[in-house]
Amino acid sequence: TSERIAEILKKHQLVYHFQPIVNSKNGQIYAYEALMRTTGEPRISPLAILNYAGSANRLYEIEYLTYFNVLQYIRNHYSMFEGKRVFINSIPGHFLTESDYQQLCSEYGDILSKLVVEFTEQAETEGEELTMVQERCSENHMEIAVDDYGTGYSNITNLLRYSPNYVKI
């Protein structure tokens, strides 16, 4: 399995499926959540990919591919996302470097405002890293969400520190 995952990362064979988030009051699609998947066989679970990437020091690669691949998909299918947000899981401790972030802004600055950056429960974001992400989100009209609130590092202290626009329970 680790050889297959290494191949997936090397060949950038991550794809994203967009799960609708529905407004319970009117039944309309409000947003989508980008769910990471693999192409080809055998299919590998996202958790297995993240575990491998963590042990191989390749989580940054996942972060990079996720942002660039999701935004490219949004651009290529813009009508599907018109008037909607896209929730994207971000990996604390592996946020885009300044140069990669500037490249992202250069290529996709016109659609960055569609993104909602989700902090996952698997790791904590704090200090300068948190401030940087909050500033990037503010500058580009992106929003912040806390995913799986009540599990892992998603606790009341982090909820107050993150000041999210959305809390996913």
One Martini backbone bead per residue (centre of mass of N, CA, C, O) as a GRO file, in nm:
protein
  169
    1THR     BB    1   0.056   0.063  -0.020
    2SER     BB    2   0.294   0.268  -0.002
    3GLU     BB    3   0.367   0.254  -0.302
    4ARG     BB    4   0.095   0.360  -0.408
    5ILE     BB    5   0.101   0.631  -0.259
    6ALA     BB    6   0.365   0.734  -0.377
    7GLU     BB    7   0.255   0.734  -0.667
    8ILE     BB    8   0.020   0.928  -0.627
    9LEU     BB    9   0.200   1.169  -0.547
   10LYS     BB   10   0.396   1.175  -0.786
   11LYS     BB   11   0.133   1.185  -1.003
   12HIS     BB   12  -0.109   1.347  -0.892
   13GLN     BB   13  -0.375   1.131  -0.800
   14LEU     BB   14  -0.566   1.353  -0.695
   15VAL     BB   15  -0.905   1.388  -0.612
   16TYR     BB   16  -1.229   1.561  -0.614
   17HIS     BB   17  -1.514   1.565  -0.423
   18PHE     BB   18  -1.850   1.719  -0.406
   19GLN     BB   19  -2.017   1.781  -0.120
   20PRO     BB   20  -2.309   1.873  -0.023
   21ILE     BB   21  -2.440   2.164   0.140
   22VAL     BB   22  -2.742   2.198   0.315
   23ASN     BB   23  -3.014   2.386   0.362
   24SER     BB   24  -3.256   2.313   0.599
   25LYS     BB   25  -3.476   2.532   0.527
   26ASN     BB   26  -3.466   2.502   0.176
   27GLY     BB   27  -3.274   2.266   0.031
   28GLN     BB   28  -3.028   2.415  -0.057
   29ILE     BB   29  -2.731   2.467  -0.192
   30TYR     BB   30  -2.459   2.626  -0.023
   31ALA     BB   31  -2.226   2.403  -0.046
   32TYR     BB   32  -1.898   2.248  -0.049
   33GLU     BB   33  -1.705   1.950  -0.002
   34ALA     BB   34  -1.378   1.860  -0.029
   35LEU     BB   35  -1.294   1.527  -0.133
   36MET     BB   36  -1.047   1.310  -0.106
   37ARG     BB   37  -0.911   1.114  -0.377
   38THR     BB   38  -0.846   0.844  -0.592
   39THR     BB   39  -0.702   0.701  -0.857
   40GLY     BB   40  -0.756   0.408  -0.945
   41GLU     BB   41  -0.607   0.093  -0.863
   42PRO     BB   42  -0.645   0.085  -0.567
   43ARG     BB   43  -0.825   0.221  -0.340
   44ILE     BB   44  -0.756   0.491  -0.115
   45SER     BB   45  -0.775   0.619   0.175
   46PRO     BB   46  -0.738   0.922   0.316
   47LEU     BB   47  -0.613   0.823   0.583
   48ALA     BB   48  -0.383   0.658   0.454
   49ILE     BB   49  -0.253   0.897   0.312
   50LEU     BB   50  -0.202   1.073   0.564
   51ASN     BB   51  -0.033   0.869   0.720
   52TYR     BB   52   0.188   0.839   0.513
   53ALA     BB   53   0.261   1.139   0.479
   54GLY     BB   54   0.345   1.176   0.773
   55SER     BB   55   0.576   0.951   0.777
   56ALA     BB   56   0.708   1.095   0.494
   57ASN     BB   57   0.698   1.405   0.489
   58ARG     BB   58   0.406   1.483   0.286
   59LEU     BB   59   0.182   1.693   0.375
   60TYR     BB   60   0.243   1.941   0.203
   61GLU     BB   61   0.164   1.812  -0.065
   62ILE     BB   62  -0.133   1.786   0.003
   63GLU     BB   63  -0.192   2.081   0.049
   64TYR     BB   64  -0.109   2.182  -0.228
   65LEU     BB   65  -0.290   2.000  -0.406
   66THR     BB   66  -0.555   2.084  -0.289
   67TYR     BB   67  -0.564   2.379  -0.359
   68PHE     BB   68  -0.497   2.362  -0.667
   69ASN     BB   69  -0.708   2.148  -0.755
   70VAL     BB   70  -0.966   2.282  -0.651
   71LEU     BB   71  -0.937   2.554  -0.801
   72GLN     BB   72  -0.929   2.433  -1.083
   73TYR     BB   73  -1.209   2.307  -1.070
   74ILE     BB   74  -1.367   2.561  -1.023
   75ARG     BB   75  -1.282   2.703  -1.279
   76ASN     BB   76  -1.387   2.464  -1.479
   77HIS     BB   77  -1.683   2.475  -1.286
   78TYR     BB   78  -1.820   2.752  -1.209
   79SER     BB   79  -2.132   2.718  -1.227
   80MET     BB   80  -2.154   2.518  -0.983
   81PHE     BB   81  -2.025   2.761  -0.773
   82GLU     BB   82  -2.225   2.973  -0.792
   83GLY     BB   83  -2.283   3.115  -0.481
   84LYS     BB   84  -2.059   2.925  -0.351
   85ARG     BB   85  -1.894   2.731  -0.130
   86VAL     BB   86  -1.564   2.582  -0.031
   87PHE     BB   87  -1.461   2.321   0.154
   88ILE     BB   88  -1.125   2.293   0.304
   89ASN     BB   89  -0.881   2.099   0.410
   90SER     BB   90  -0.639   2.168   0.658
   91ILE     BB   91  -0.291   2.139   0.763
   92PRO     BB   92  -0.152   2.168   1.037
   93GLY     BB   93   0.189   2.266   0.982
   94HIS     BB   94   0.119   2.284   0.634
   95PHE     BB   95   0.110   2.545   0.522
   96LEU     BB   96   0.165   2.757   0.297
   97THR     BB   97   0.397   2.909   0.166
   98GLU     BB   98   0.460   3.214   0.058
   99SER     BB   99   0.524   3.141  -0.240
  100ASP     BB  100   0.276   2.953  -0.283
  101TYR     BB  101   0.066   3.161  -0.203
  102GLN     BB  102   0.135   3.366  -0.427
  103GLN     BB  103   0.069   3.172  -0.655
  104LEU     BB  104  -0.224   3.128  -0.580
  105CYS     BB  105  -0.307   3.426  -0.607
  106SER     BB  106  -0.222   3.459  -0.902
  107GLU     BB  107  -0.409   3.220  -1.019
  108TYR     BB  108  -0.680   3.249  -0.784
  109GLY     BB  109  -0.775   3.530  -0.661
  110ASP     BB  110  -1.074   3.546  -0.793
  111ILE     BB  111  -1.164   3.258  -0.608
  112LEU     BB  112  -1.085   3.250  -0.300
  113SER     BB  113  -1.370   3.344  -0.174
  114LYS     BB  114  -1.492   3.043  -0.183
  115LEU     BB  115  -1.331   2.968   0.063
  116VAL     BB  116  -1.318   2.723   0.334
  117VAL     BB  117  -1.118   2.686   0.606
  118GLU     BB  118  -1.036   2.381   0.760
  119PHE     BB  119  -1.001   2.276   1.079
  120THR     BB  120  -0.880   2.008   1.218
  121GLU     BB  121  -0.865   1.764   1.485
  122GLN     BB  122  -0.555   1.649   1.458
  123ALA     BB  123  -0.460   1.955   1.503
  124GLU     BB  124  -0.296   2.241   1.609
  125THR     BB  125  -0.354   2.593   1.590
  126GLU     BB  126  -0.097   2.847   1.644
  127GLY     BB  127  -0.001   3.149   1.663
  128GLU     BB  128   0.150   3.247   1.380
  129GLU     BB  129  -0.008   3.050   1.207
  130LEU     BB  130  -0.289   3.153   1.273
  131THR     BB  131  -0.247   3.446   1.192
  132MET     BB  132  -0.177   3.390   0.897
  133VAL     BB  133  -0.443   3.253   0.815
  134GLN     BB  134  -0.632   3.481   0.898
  135GLU     BB  135  -0.507   3.692   0.708
  136ARG     BB  136  -0.549   3.544   0.443
  137CYS     BB  137  -0.852   3.524   0.465
  138SER     BB  138  -0.914   3.824   0.488
  139GLU     BB  139  -0.773   3.926   0.222
  140ASN     BB  140  -0.967   3.691   0.046
  141HIS     BB  141  -1.255   3.625   0.168
  142MET     BB  142  -1.220   3.402   0.356
  143GLU     BB  143  -1.306   3.129   0.554
  144ILE     BB  144  -1.375   2.965   0.873
  145ALA     BB  145  -1.346   2.625   1.002
  146VAL     BB  146  -1.463   2.377   1.225
  147ASP     BB  147  -1.394   2.044   1.254
  148ASP     BB  148  -1.528   1.822   1.455
  149TYR     BB  149  -1.657   1.925   1.701
  150GLY     BB  150  -1.536   1.764   2.009
  151THR     BB  151  -1.271   1.660   1.879
  152GLY     BB  152  -0.977   1.646   1.974
  153TYR     BB  153  -0.879   1.986   1.915
  154SER     BB  154  -1.194   2.052   1.925
  155ASN     BB  155  -1.233   2.312   2.137
  156ILE     BB  156  -1.313   2.588   2.315
  157THR     BB  157  -1.040   2.727   2.294
  158ASN     BB  158  -1.014   2.706   1.982
  159LEU     BB  159  -1.274   2.840   1.908
  160LEU     BB  160  -1.194   3.119   2.018
  161ARG     BB  161  -0.924   3.151   1.858
  162TYR     BB  162  -1.034   3.108   1.560
  163SER     BB  163  -1.299   3.247   1.481
  164PRO     BB  164  -1.530   3.115   1.325
  165ASN     BB  165  -1.787   3.092   1.081
  166TYR     BB  166  -1.775   2.775   1.134
  167VAL     BB  167  -1.938   2.481   1.283
  168LYS     BB  168  -1.860   2.137   1.288
  169ILE     BB  169  -2.030   1.850   1.440
   0.00000   0.00000   0.00000
